[in-house]
C-alpha cells in the first residue's frame, strides 16, 4: 500500500488576498482524508505540519514512511503523531503494543516508534483515524487519552449560538509532547459558531477538521487577517489549514464537532491575540 500525499507550500497574507474561491480551496482546504484501506496525508510547509487519515477495512494497514517526501527510514524517525478516531472501533499497534480506540478517543505516539499499524474491529463500521504529525526533537511516551481523561472547558451560551465543550486531549497539560497539540470541540444543539471571538497566534499554526456535520448541512470556515477575512464552505470529514497570520473561526448550518491541531514554538494554549467581534471586516 502506498500513502497518497500532497505537499503544499506556505503563502503569506498578501498573496492570499489575490486568490479567488478556487485558489483559496486549493491552498487551504483538505477535501479528501478517508478511503478504504488507504492513508492520505497533506504536508503543509506551515511548521511542516501533516494532516491525514487512515481507514482500514479489509485488514491491517501500515503507516509507512514517504521516501520522496520525508526521506527517512520510517515515518516517526523525526516526527511525533497524534490520532483521534472519528469512526467505528479500531486499534493502533505501536511497535507490537496494541491500543484500542473507540469513537472520539485519542492516541499520542512519540518520536522513534518504527512500526505503526491500523485496524478496524468491524469492516462494516470501519475506524477512521484522523492524524496530525509534526517534527519532533525528543521522544515522549505513547499515551491514550479518552474524553473522560481530557481536560474539559464549557464556553459560550445558547443565546450567542456558541455553547460548546472543549476537550483538551493531546495537550501539554495532559501529556508531554514536543510541539503537537490536539483537542476536540463539540457544539451543543442550537449553537453554530466556533472560536468566537476570533484570534490569531503568530507563533503557531492550526488545522481544523470538521465532522459530525449532518447530511445536507455545511460549515462556513472563516480565515484571513482580521481586517480582511475570507471564507471556505466545507463538508463533513474535511479539514482546513490555518496559517499563523489568519483567524480560524466557523459557523455551520447545524451544530457539529471539530478537531483542532496546533504546532509551533508556542505551547501556551491561551497565548493568543484576540479580535473583538465588531472589529472583524
mmCIF file of C-alpha atoms in Angstrom:
data_model
loop_
_atom_site.group_PDB
_atom_site.id
_atom_site.type_symbol
_atom_site.label_atom_id
_atom_site.label_comp_id
_atom_site.label_asym_id
_atom_site.label_seq_id
_atom_site.Cartn_x
_atom_site.Cartn_y
_atom_site.Cartn_z
ATOM 1 C CA UNK A 1 0.000 0.000 0.000
ATOM 2 C CA UNK A 2 1.329 3.416 -0.947
ATOM 3 C CA UNK A 3 0.412 6.515 1.033
ATOM 4 C CA UNK A 4 -1.402 9.144 -1.017
ATOM 5 C CA UNK A 5 0.140 12.512 -0.222
ATOM 6 C CA UNK A 6 0.274 16.110 -1.327
ATOM 7 C CA UNK A 7 2.804 18.814 -0.455
ATOM 8 C CA UNK A 8 1.685 22.436 -0.176
ATOM 9 C CA UNK A 9 3.951 25.445 0.171
ATOM 10 C CA UNK A 10 3.176 28.202 2.653
ATOM 11 C CA UNK A 11 1.929 31.532 1.326
ATOM 12 C CA UNK A 12 1.521 34.865 3.076
ATOM 13 C CA UNK A 13 -1.446 37.181 3.576
ATOM 14 C CA UNK A 14 -0.646 39.431 0.625
ATOM 15 C CA UNK A 15 -0.630 36.549 -1.860
ATOM 16 C CA UNK A 16 -3.735 35.068 -0.264
ATOM 17 C CA UNK A 17 -5.642 38.305 -0.907
ATOM 18 C CA UNK A 18 -5.280 37.732 -4.649
ATOM 19 C CA UNK A 19 -6.845 34.251 -4.624
ATOM 20 C CA UNK A 20 -10.324 33.513 -5.908
ATOM 21 C CA UNK A 21 -12.552 30.803 -4.394
ATOM 22 C CA UNK A 22 -10.793 28.003 -6.292
ATOM 23 C CA UNK A 23 -7.380 29.342 -5.262
ATOM 24 C CA UNK A 24 -8.337 29.511 -1.585
ATOM 25 C CA UNK A 25 -9.643 25.962 -1.641
ATOM 26 C CA UNK A 26 -6.575 24.642 -3.464
ATOM 27 C CA UNK A 27 -4.183 26.156 -0.928
ATOM 28 C CA UNK A 28 -6.041 25.628 2.343
ATOM 29 C CA UNK A 29 -8.866 23.070 2.060
ATOM 30 C CA UNK A 30 -8.185 19.339 2.510
ATOM 31 C CA UNK A 31 -11.151 17.712 0.783
ATOM 32 C CA UNK A 32 -10.292 14.003 0.938
ATOM 33 C CA UNK A 33 -8.945 12.238 4.018
ATOM 34 C CA UNK A 34 -10.547 8.800 4.073
ATOM 35 C CA UNK A 35 -10.604 5.954 1.540
ATOM 36 C CA UNK A 36 -10.978 2.237 2.228
ATOM 37 C CA UNK A 37 -7.597 0.664 3.058
ATOM 38 C CA UNK A 38 -5.720 3.855 2.237
ATOM 39 C CA UNK A 39 -3.727 6.503 4.067
ATOM 40 C CA UNK A 40 -3.962 10.117 2.934
ATOM 41 C CA UNK A 41 -1.694 12.965 4.031
ATOM 42 C CA UNK A 42 -1.286 16.636 3.203
ATOM 43 C CA UNK A 43 2.122 18.082 4.105
ATOM 44 C CA UNK A 44 1.986 21.832 4.631
ATOM 45 C CA UNK A 45 5.104 23.959 4.920
ATOM 46 C CA UNK A 46 3.474 25.961 7.699
ATOM 47 C CA UNK A 47 5.536 24.464 10.540
ATOM 48 C CA UNK A 48 5.915 21.300 8.361
ATOM 49 C CA UNK A 49 2.599 20.066 9.687
ATOM 50 C CA UNK A 50 0.980 16.920 8.292
ATOM 51 C CA UNK A 51 -2.758 16.176 8.432
ATOM 52 C CA UNK A 52 -4.131 12.862 7.220
ATOM 53 C CA UNK A 53 -6.487 9.961 7.610
ATOM 54 C CA UNK A 54 -6.360 6.155 7.660
ATOM 55 C CA UNK A 55 -9.408 3.932 7.160
ATOM 56 C CA UNK A 56 -8.653 0.190 7.427
ATOM 57 C CA UNK A 57 -11.440 -2.022 6.088
ATOM 58 C CA UNK A 58 -10.235 -5.367 4.743
ATOM 59 C CA UNK A 59 -7.327 -5.747 7.174
ATOM 60 C CA UNK A 60 -4.404 -4.006 8.860
ATOM 61 C CA UNK A 61 -2.745 -1.121 7.077
ATOM 62 C CA UNK A 62 0.738 0.134 7.900
ATOM 63 C CA UNK A 63 1.947 3.681 8.327
ATOM 64 C CA UNK A 64 4.999 3.584 6.097
ATOM 65 C CA UNK A 65 7.469 6.353 5.511
ATOM 66 C CA UNK A 66 7.067 8.516 2.413
ATOM 67 C CA UNK A 67 10.526 8.297 0.790
ATOM 68 C CA UNK A 68 10.066 11.073 -1.740
ATOM 69 C CA UNK A 69 8.787 13.444 0.940
ATOM 70 C CA UNK A 70 10.182 12.549 4.381
ATOM 71 C CA UNK A 71 13.384 10.846 3.183
ATOM 72 C CA UNK A 72 13.595 8.887 6.420
ATOM 73 C CA UNK A 73 13.720 5.160 7.122
ATOM 74 C CA UNK A 74 10.398 5.193 8.957
ATOM 75 C CA UNK A 75 7.595 7.723 9.424
ATOM 76 C CA UNK A 76 8.305 8.682 13.048
ATOM 77 C CA UNK A 77 12.069 8.817 12.689
ATOM 78 C CA UNK A 78 11.971 12.567 13.334
ATOM 79 C CA UNK A 79 8.265 13.132 13.975
ATOM 80 C CA UNK A 80 5.516 12.737 16.577
ATOM 81 C CA UNK A 81 1.940 11.699 15.789
ATOM 82 C CA UNK A 82 -1.498 12.406 17.200
ATOM 83 C CA UNK A 83 -4.556 10.307 16.333
ATOM 84 C CA UNK A 84 -8.270 10.727 17.087
ATOM 85 C CA UNK A 85 -10.707 8.039 15.960
ATOM 86 C CA UNK A 86 -13.772 9.533 14.240
ATOM 87 C CA UNK A 87 -15.243 6.222 13.035
ATOM 88 C CA UNK A 88 -16.031 2.742 14.339
ATOM 89 C CA UNK A 89 -13.998 0.979 16.980
ATOM 90 C CA UNK A 90 -10.467 0.132 15.941
ATOM 91 C CA UNK A 91 -6.935 -0.335 17.169
ATOM 92 C CA UNK A 92 -3.479 1.111 16.610
ATOM 93 C CA UNK A 93 -0.464 -1.166 17.029
ATOM 94 C CA UNK A 94 2.714 0.673 18.032
ATOM 95 C CA UNK A 95 5.872 -1.457 17.879
ATOM 96 C CA UNK A 96 3.905 -4.535 18.999
ATOM 97 C CA UNK A 97 1.706 -2.852 21.649
ATOM 98 C CA UNK A 98 -1.978 -2.591 20.729
ATOM 99 C CA UNK A 99 -4.100 0.402 21.754
ATOM 100 C CA UNK A 100 -7.857 0.134 21.244
ATOM 101 C CA UNK A 101 -9.517 3.373 20.215
ATOM 102 C CA UNK A 102 -13.257 3.871 20.329
ATOM 103 C CA UNK A 103 -15.137 6.814 18.834
ATOM 104 C CA UNK A 104 -13.577 10.152 19.839
ATOM 105 C CA UNK A 105 -10.645 8.568 21.681
ATOM 106 C CA UNK A 106 -7.117 9.841 21.080
ATOM 107 C CA UNK A 107 -3.606 8.431 20.985
ATOM 108 C CA UNK A 108 -0.255 10.204 21.126
ATOM 109 C CA UNK A 109 2.754 8.384 19.616
ATOM 110 C CA UNK A 110 6.225 9.767 20.231
ATOM 111 C CA UNK A 111 9.258 10.073 18.003
ATOM 112 C CA UNK A 112 11.236 6.890 17.327
ATOM 113 C CA UNK A 113 8.452 4.307 17.104
ATOM 114 C CA UNK A 114 9.052 2.307 13.955
ATOM 115 C CA UNK A 115 6.048 0.129 13.111
ATOM 116 C CA UNK A 116 2.513 1.555 13.242
ATOM 117 C CA UNK A 117 -0.485 -0.487 12.088
ATOM 118 C CA UNK A 118 -4.172 0.461 11.921
ATOM 119 C CA UNK A 119 -7.121 -1.953 12.005
ATOM 120 C CA UNK A 120 -10.899 -1.904 12.410
ATOM 121 C CA UNK A 121 -12.968 -4.156 14.645
ATOM 122 C CA UNK A 122 -15.860 -4.296 12.146
ATOM 123 C CA UNK A 123 -15.368 -3.842 8.404
ATOM 124 C CA UNK A 124 -18.994 -2.704 8.131
ATOM 125 C CA UNK A 125 -18.258 0.114 10.586
ATOM 126 C CA UNK A 126 -14.595 0.880 9.928
ATOM 127 C CA UNK A 127 -12.461 3.039 12.141
ATOM 128 C CA UNK A 128 -11.431 6.394 10.732
ATOM 129 C CA UNK A 129 -8.176 7.539 12.244
ATOM 130 C CA UNK A 130 -7.663 11.270 11.812
ATOM 131 C CA UNK A 131 -3.949 12.054 12.169
ATOM 132 C CA UNK A 132 -1.740 15.080 12.750
ATOM 133 C CA UNK A 133 2.057 14.910 12.723
ATOM 134 C CA UNK A 134 4.811 17.428 13.401
ATOM 135 C CA UNK A 135 8.622 17.387 13.572
ATOM 136 C CA UNK A 136 9.962 16.310 16.971
ATOM 137 C CA UNK A 137 13.376 16.621 18.596
ATOM 138 C CA UNK A 138 12.616 14.438 21.658
ATOM 139 C CA UNK A 139 10.778 11.180 22.256
ATOM 140 C CA UNK A 140 7.861 11.058 24.693
ATOM 141 C CA UNK A 141 5.815 8.002 25.759
ATOM 142 C CA UNK A 142 2.857 6.752 23.754
ATOM 143 C CA UNK A 143 -0.350 7.514 25.630
ATOM 144 C CA UNK A 144 -4.076 7.052 25.095
ATOM 145 C CA UNK A 145 -6.476 9.834 26.093
ATOM 146 C CA UNK A 146 -10.255 9.475 26.324
ATOM 147 C CA UNK A 147 -12.915 12.140 26.699
ATOM 148 C CA UNK A 148 -13.075 11.210 30.385
ATOM 149 C CA UNK A 149 -9.361 11.844 30.922
ATOM 150 C CA UNK A 150 -9.267 15.008 28.802
ATOM 151 C CA UNK A 151 -9.500 18.484 30.324
ATOM 152 C CA UNK A 152 -12.958 19.915 29.618
ATOM 153 C CA UNK A 153 -13.946 23.551 29.282
ATOM 154 C CA UNK A 154 -17.502 24.831 28.791
ATOM 155 C CA UNK A 155 -17.633 28.073 26.834
ATOM 156 C CA UNK A 156 -20.232 30.293 25.204
ATOM 157 C CA UNK A 157 -24.006 30.383 25.524
ATOM 158 C CA UNK A 158 -27.007 29.259 23.523
ATOM 159 C CA UNK A 159 -28.099 32.904 23.306
ATOM 160 C CA UNK A 160 -24.973 33.744 21.295
ATOM 161 C CA UNK A 161 -25.147 30.435 19.352
ATOM 162 C CA UNK A 162 -21.730 29.250 20.572
ATOM 163 C CA UNK A 163 -22.344 26.965 23.568
ATOM 164 C CA UNK A 164 -19.573 24.397 23.243
ATOM 165 C CA UNK A 165 -17.431 21.894 25.119
ATOM 166 C CA UNK A 166 -13.687 21.988 24.513
ATOM 167 C CA UNK A 167 -11.931 18.662 25.132
ATOM 168 C CA UNK A 168 -8.201 19.273 25.573
ATOM 169 C CA UNK A 169 -6.767 15.847 24.732
ATOM 170 C CA UNK A 170 -3.215 15.798 23.401
ATOM 171 C CA UNK A 171 -2.238 18.979 25.201
ATOM 172 C CA UNK A 172 0.868 19.728 27.261
ATOM 173 C CA UNK A 173 -1.321 20.000 30.377
ATOM 174 C CA UNK A 174 -2.454 16.387 29.815
ATOM 175 C CA UNK A 175 0.717 14.731 28.475
ATOM 176 C CA UNK A 176 4.175 15.627 27.234
ATOM 177 C CA UNK A 177 4.709 16.436 23.554
ATOM 178 C CA UNK A 178 7.358 18.299 21.611
ATOM 179 C CA UNK A 179 5.076 20.746 19.796
ATOM 180 C CA UNK A 180 1.957 18.910 18.607
ATOM 181 C CA UNK A 181 -1.274 19.696 20.455
ATOM 182 C CA UNK A 182 -4.751 18.403 19.613
ATOM 183 C CA UNK A 183 -8.240 18.595 21.009
ATOM 184 C CA UNK A 184 -11.894 18.393 20.081
ATOM 185 C CA UNK A 185 -14.674 20.963 20.354
ATOM 186 C CA UNK A 186 -18.311 19.823 20.424
ATOM 187 C CA UNK A 187 -21.032 22.370 19.716
ATOM 188 C CA UNK A 188 -24.324 21.911 21.521
ATOM 189 C CA UNK A 189 -27.645 21.716 19.593
ATOM 190 C CA UNK A 190 -28.737 25.188 18.600
ATOM 191 C CA UNK A 191 -25.163 26.532 18.553
ATOM 192 C CA UNK A 192 -23.190 27.012 15.347
ATOM 193 C CA UNK A 193 -20.274 29.415 15.981
ATOM 194 C CA UNK A 194 -16.789 28.206 16.907
ATOM 195 C CA UNK A 195 -13.682 30.113 18.005
ATOM 196 C CA UNK A 196 -15.578 33.315 18.510
ATOM 197 C CA UNK A 197 -14.342 35.895 19.424
ATOM 198 C CA UNK A 198 -11.736 35.141 16.773
ATOM 199 C CA UNK A 199 -7.988 35.355 17.287
ATOM 200 C CA UNK A 200 -4.609 34.817 15.709
ATOM 201 C CA UNK A 201 -1.354 33.486 17.198
ATOM 202 C CA UNK A 202 1.813 34.337 15.326
ATOM 203 C CA UNK A 203 3.932 31.586 16.909
ATOM 204 C CA UNK A 204 1.806 28.607 15.893
ATOM 205 C CA UNK A 205 -0.459 27.431 13.098
ATOM 206 C CA UNK A 206 -3.520 25.182 13.201
ATOM 207 C CA UNK A 207 -5.504 22.674 11.203
ATOM 208 C CA UNK A 208 -9.253 22.276 11.773
ATOM 209 C CA UNK A 209 -11.050 19.028 10.910
ATOM 210 C CA UNK A 210 -14.851 19.247 10.777
ATOM 211 C CA UNK A 211 -17.001 16.161 11.379
ATOM 212 C CA UNK A 212 -20.449 15.229 12.684
ATOM 213 C CA UNK A 213 -21.742 17.682 10.087
ATOM 214 C CA UNK A 214 -25.236 16.340 9.257
ATOM 215 C CA UNK A 215 -26.002 15.263 5.714
ATOM 216 C CA UNK A 216 -27.086 18.164 3.521
ATOM 217 C CA UNK A 217 -25.590 20.652 6.012
ATOM 218 C CA UNK A 218 -22.319 22.595 5.750
ATOM 219 C CA UNK A 219 -19.844 24.660 7.728
ATOM 220 C CA UNK A 220 -18.531 28.030 6.578
ATOM 221 C CA UNK A 221 -14.924 28.391 7.774
ATOM 222 C CA UNK A 222 -13.575 31.922 8.091
ATOM 223 C CA UNK A 223 -9.912 32.750 7.558
ATOM 224 C CA UNK A 224 -7.681 35.671 6.633
ATOM 225 C CA UNK A 225 -6.385 38.662 8.522
ATOM 226 C CA UNK A 226 -8.888 40.215 10.943
ATOM 227 C CA UNK A 227 -9.394 43.273 8.732
ATOM 228 C CA UNK A 228 -9.742 41.252 5.525
ATOM 229 C CA UNK A 229 -11.489 37.948 6.149
ATOM 230 C CA UNK A 230 -12.311 35.248 3.605
ATOM 231 C CA UNK A 231 -14.418 32.117 3.792
ATOM 232 C CA UNK A 232 -14.383 28.479 2.628
ATOM 233 C CA UNK A 233 -17.500 26.295 2.576
ATOM 234 C CA UNK A 234 -16.753 22.831 3.970
ATOM 235 C CA UNK A 235 -18.468 19.453 4.179
ATOM 236 C CA UNK A 236 -18.299 16.575 6.650
ATOM 237 C CA UNK A 237 -14.860 14.952 7.176
ATOM 238 C CA UNK A 238 -12.914 17.801 5.615
ATOM 239 C CA UNK A 239 -10.028 19.790 7.064
ATOM 240 C CA UNK A 240 -8.653 23.284 6.559
ATOM 241 C CA UNK A 241 -5.160 24.712 7.081
ATOM 242 C CA UNK A 242 -4.927 27.877 9.175
ATOM 243 C CA UNK A 243 -1.702 29.920 8.824
ATOM 244 C CA UNK A 244 -0.363 31.813 11.854
ATOM 245 C CA UNK A 245 -1.450 35.153 10.364
ATOM 246 C CA UNK A 246 -5.047 34.010 9.893
ATOM 247 C CA UNK A 247 -8.108 33.842 12.088
ATOM 248 C CA UNK A 248 -9.769 30.412 12.245
ATOM 249 C CA UNK A 249 -13.443 30.511 13.003
ATOM 250 C CA UNK A 250 -16.557 28.901 11.616
ATOM 251 C CA UNK A 251 -20.331 28.823 11.548
ATOM 252 C CA UNK A 252 -22.466 25.889 10.436
ATOM 253 C CA UNK A 253 -26.000 25.429 9.204
ATOM 254 C CA UNK A 254 -26.257 22.966 12.116
ATOM 255 C CA UNK A 255 -24.205 22.129 15.187
ATOM 256 C CA UNK A 256 -21.115 19.965 14.549
ATOM 257 C CA UNK A 257 -17.815 18.855 16.071
ATOM 258 C CA UNK A 258 -14.294 19.775 15.046
ATOM 259 C CA UNK A 259 -10.768 18.677 15.918
ATOM 260 C CA UNK A 260 -8.116 21.329 16.267
ATOM 261 C CA UNK A 261 -4.441 20.608 15.937
ATOM 262 C CA UNK A 262 -1.629 23.080 16.564
ATOM 263 C CA UNK A 263 2.123 23.302 16.122
ATOM 264 C CA UNK A 264 4.862 25.863 16.539
ATOM 265 C CA UNK A 265 7.130 27.225 19.229
ATOM 266 C CA UNK A 266 4.218 28.256 21.464
ATOM 267 C CA UNK A 267 2.731 25.624 23.807
ATOM 268 C CA UNK A 268 0.679 28.095 25.865
ATOM 269 C CA UNK A 269 -2.919 27.328 24.885
ATOM 270 C CA UNK A 270 -4.214 30.741 25.990
ATOM 271 C CA UNK A 271 -1.466 32.820 24.342
ATOM 272 C CA UNK A 272 -3.432 34.428 21.516
ATOM 273 C CA UNK A 273 -4.190 37.827 20.035
ATOM 274 C CA UNK A 274 -7.948 38.177 20.378
ATOM 275 C CA UNK A 275 -10.028 40.218 17.959
ATOM 276 C CA UNK A 276 -13.232 41.908 19.052
ATOM 277 C CA UNK A 277 -16.232 40.720 17.039
ATOM 278 C CA UNK A 278 -17.099 44.268 15.975
ATOM 279 C CA UNK A 279 -13.546 44.773 14.637
ATOM 280 C CA UNK A 280 -13.749 41.959 12.082
ATOM 281 C CA UNK A 281 -14.014 43.052 8.469
#
